[in-house]
Amino acid sequence: MAPLPTWPPALTDAQQADLAFQSATYALANGFTLLPVPPKGERVPDIPTQVIAAPLSLLPTPFPRPAYVQAKSIQRLYNALYARVALDWEFLDGIMEQVAPVDDFQAELWNRWKAIRDEIKVTQPIQLGIFRSDYLLHEHGNYVGDKAHIKQVEFNTIAASFGALSQKASEMHRYLSEQTNYFHAHAQLNNPNAFVDNHSLEEISAGLAEGFNAYGNCDAVVLFVVQEGERNVFDQRALEYQLLKRHQIQVVRLTFAQIAQRGKLDDDKMFWLDNPLGKDALEVAVVYYRAAYTPADYTTSAEWDTRVLLERATAIKCPSMALQLAGAKKVQQVLAAPGVLEDMLLARARPDVGFGAGPGSLGQPDAAALRDTWTGLWPLDSSEQGQKALQLAREHPERFVLKPQREGGGNNIYRENIPPYLAHLEEEDKARPGTAPRREAYILMELIEPPTGLHNLLVRGGEGKPRLADVVSELGVYGVALFGGDVAPVNREAGTLLRTKGRESDEGGVAIGISSIDSPLLV
């Protein structure tokens, strides 16, 4: 397989300006947008009157076709794995017993789930997962024979965003190719087979519809639980429009505070919402969380009470509290330990999710395929492995990233910042005698080293002017899984997302303008 091409191809200033104009107008016309950052001291308006194009790349970014195919092909294996984790209470309890003493957020989620899980196993055993598995190309193992290697960054089980905008990015790049021929700057940009056929918007909305149909009441609604002041609203609204247009399913968007005001359980544990615009209350069939993954979403115990109220309902949760716990970084690290993945997939009997990931049952090649995507992962506890990891983190921090049990980005500690941060945690421990060391709330992960020398023209949201950047691209693969109870199981890959950022930034974040929503150009 040929190496990645020199990128981007040469374009004149006039050609770049034309592409910037074409991409901006396409984005604004097709909902490839965000709400702008409000002026300092103001909040996002209740009725928006302005939008900006989402951060984007003017050209798709080259990505090895074998690596893209590999990432898509193993998504069903990952769906099956994390569905099994969510159903294995003993396994989750064993992990959370280690995490809870040093992580108040995970402890609260785990303890609230434990208090009601026997009830919800009877009330609603069906679970819906909309997942995203994120990967980087690894330079040191990038080409082995004809196979390009990907390494997993993380697996997301809650609020896996940008499914709609990622499809729009793919469509935008194909449009630019058809409209401008990219000025014949590179042959691959005029090759229709190099552009991915991405249907993440349709596939994710279809997954929500499958959960809705499993509930069994066509007069019910899907509840989107959202954050107040959400700027990424159009990514979410596109899913709502798709649900109504293709599946005749209505959506209600509410924050935790609004749900507390309008929602209630009846004696049969069905969840109802008062309807201020009509006389009939609305029955909720599916609860889809685009919030609830960060401590900032739970400012008081009232938000936790609302989360438990929803969990106790007959509505199908996406995700359940168990499935959210399954996405903890500690779970990722424990699964990577010798024999644990194999035990989860192959060895002792575990609760059945109702599907394998291919013909027949899961086997040793499936476990090997997953392990092939993993980099080094270690605990930071008092075990032999934990002590080895602590030594590595102090002596060779340039090789590692420190990860807490958090979603949403911006929480990791990188490279040379690791030793002083560990020292800071040790100082905090001195004020907490008799408690577990704070470092045990983290895992140590070997850094993935993406290929160097790849550039692209990126446009920050609302700016319109492209900037040439040395880039790193992270590929996300969506998955849909419906499992548990008597439901006909669903397990499929559901499209892809490419986020591209300047190499100078370790963290991502589309909404804050660090990453751009991109699409792969397969080479």
PDB file of N, CA and C in Angstrom, residues 35 38 42-50 227-230 233 237 253 255 258:
ATOM      1  N   LEU A  35     -24.634  27.103  16.660  1.00  0.00           N
ATOM      2  CA  LEU A  35     -24.960  28.437  17.150  1.00  0.00           C
ATOM      3  C   LEU A  35     -23.669  29.162  17.511  1.00  0.00           C
ATOM      4  N   PRO A  38     -22.106  33.065  22.398  1.00  0.00           N
ATOM      5  CA  PRO A  38     -22.763  34.316  22.783  1.00  0.00           C
ATOM      6  C   PRO A  38     -21.760  35.308  23.342  1.00  0.00           C
ATOM      7  N   GLU A  42     -23.546  36.854  28.306  1.00  0.00           N
ATOM      8  CA  GLU A  42     -24.870  36.519  27.789  1.00  0.00           C
ATOM      9  C   GLU A  42     -24.983  35.010  27.597  1.00  0.00           C
ATOM     10  N   ARG A  43     -26.218  34.539  27.465  1.00  0.00           N
ATOM     11  CA  ARG A  43     -26.471  33.116  27.259  1.00  0.00           C
ATOM     12  C   ARG A  43     -26.978  32.883  25.845  1.00  0.00           C
ATOM     13  N   VAL A  44     -26.925  31.620  25.426  1.00  0.00           N
ATOM     14  CA  VAL A  44     -27.476  31.272  24.121  1.00  0.00           C
ATOM     15  C   VAL A  44     -28.962  31.617  24.116  1.00  0.00           C
ATOM     16  N   PRO A  45     -29.447  32.354  23.119  1.00  0.00           N
ATOM     17  CA  PRO A  45     -30.855  32.781  23.129  1.00  0.00           C
ATOM     18  C   PRO A  45     -31.817  31.616  22.984  1.00  0.00           C
ATOM     19  N   ASP A  46     -33.009  31.759  23.581  1.00  0.00           N
ATOM     20  CA  ASP A  46     -34.022  30.714  23.490  1.00  0.00           C
ATOM     21  C   ASP A  46     -34.490  30.518  22.051  1.00  0.00           C
ATOM     22  N   ILE A  47     -34.617  31.592  21.314  1.00  0.00           N
ATOM     23  CA  ILE A  47     -34.992  31.521  19.900  1.00  0.00           C
ATOM     24  C   ILE A  47     -33.813  32.047  19.095  1.00  0.00           C
ATOM     25  N   PRO A  48     -33.020  31.153  18.465  1.00  0.00           N
ATOM     26  CA  PRO A  48     -31.825  31.613  17.754  1.00  0.00           C
ATOM     27  C   PRO A  48     -32.176  32.410  16.511  1.00  0.00           C
ATOM     28  N   THR A  49     -31.384  33.416  16.242  1.00  0.00           N
ATOM     29  CA  THR A  49     -31.562  34.231  15.039  1.00  0.00           C
ATOM     30  C   THR A  49     -30.308  34.259  14.183  1.00  0.00           C
ATOM     31  N   GLN A  50     -29.219  33.651  14.658  1.00  0.00           N
ATOM     32  CA  GLN A  50     -27.972  33.626  13.910  1.00  0.00           C
ATOM     33  C   GLN A  50     -27.337  32.241  14.023  1.00  0.00           C
ATOM     34  N   GLN A 227     -28.582  19.681  27.179  1.00  0.00           N
ATOM     35  CA  GLN A 227     -27.985  20.669  28.064  1.00  0.00           C
ATOM     36  C   GLN A 227     -28.564  22.047  27.773  1.00  0.00           C
ATOM     37  N   GLU A 228     -28.674  22.838  28.801  1.00  0.00           N
ATOM     38  CA  GLU A 228     -29.111  24.219  28.613  1.00  0.00           C
ATOM     39  C   GLU A 228     -28.034  24.996  27.845  1.00  0.00           C
ATOM     40  N   GLY A 229     -28.466  25.813  26.894  1.00  0.00           N
ATOM     41  CA  GLY A 229     -27.517  26.601  26.125  1.00  0.00           C
ATOM     42  C   GLY A 229     -26.698  25.796  25.143  1.00  0.00           C
ATOM     43  N   GLU A 230     -27.253  24.701  24.642  1.00  0.00           N
ATOM     44  CA  GLU A 230     -26.543  23.838  23.697  1.00  0.00           C
ATOM     45  C   GLU A 230     -26.276  24.572  22.383  1.00  0.00           C
ATOM     46  N   VAL A 233     -26.855  22.383  18.496  1.00  0.00           N
ATOM     47  CA  VAL A 233     -28.276  22.034  18.422  1.00  0.00           C
ATOM     48  C   VAL A 233     -28.654  21.452  17.063  1.00  0.00           C
ATOM     49  N   ARG A 237     -31.008  18.426  16.095  1.00  0.00           N
ATOM     50  CA  ARG A 237     -32.285  18.669  15.422  1.00  0.00           C
ATOM     51  C   ARG A 237     -32.401  17.886  14.119  1.00  0.00           C
ATOM     52  N   ARG A 253     -37.636  17.906  23.260  1.00  0.00           N
ATOM     53  CA  ARG A 253     -36.315  18.262  23.791  1.00  0.00           C
ATOM     54  C   ARG A 253     -36.477  18.965  25.130  1.00  0.00           C
ATOM     55  N   THR A 255     -34.415  19.874  29.145  1.00  0.00           N
ATOM     56  CA  THR A 255     -33.321  19.766  30.096  1.00  0.00           C
ATOM     57  C   THR A 255     -33.793  18.989  31.322  1.00  0.00           C
ATOM     58  N   GLN A 258     -36.392  20.992  33.169  1.00  0.00           N
ATOM     59  CA  GLN A 258     -37.712  20.980  32.529  1.00  0.00           C
ATOM     60  C   GLN A 258     -38.407  19.634  32.713  1.00  0.00           C
TER      61      GLN A 258
END
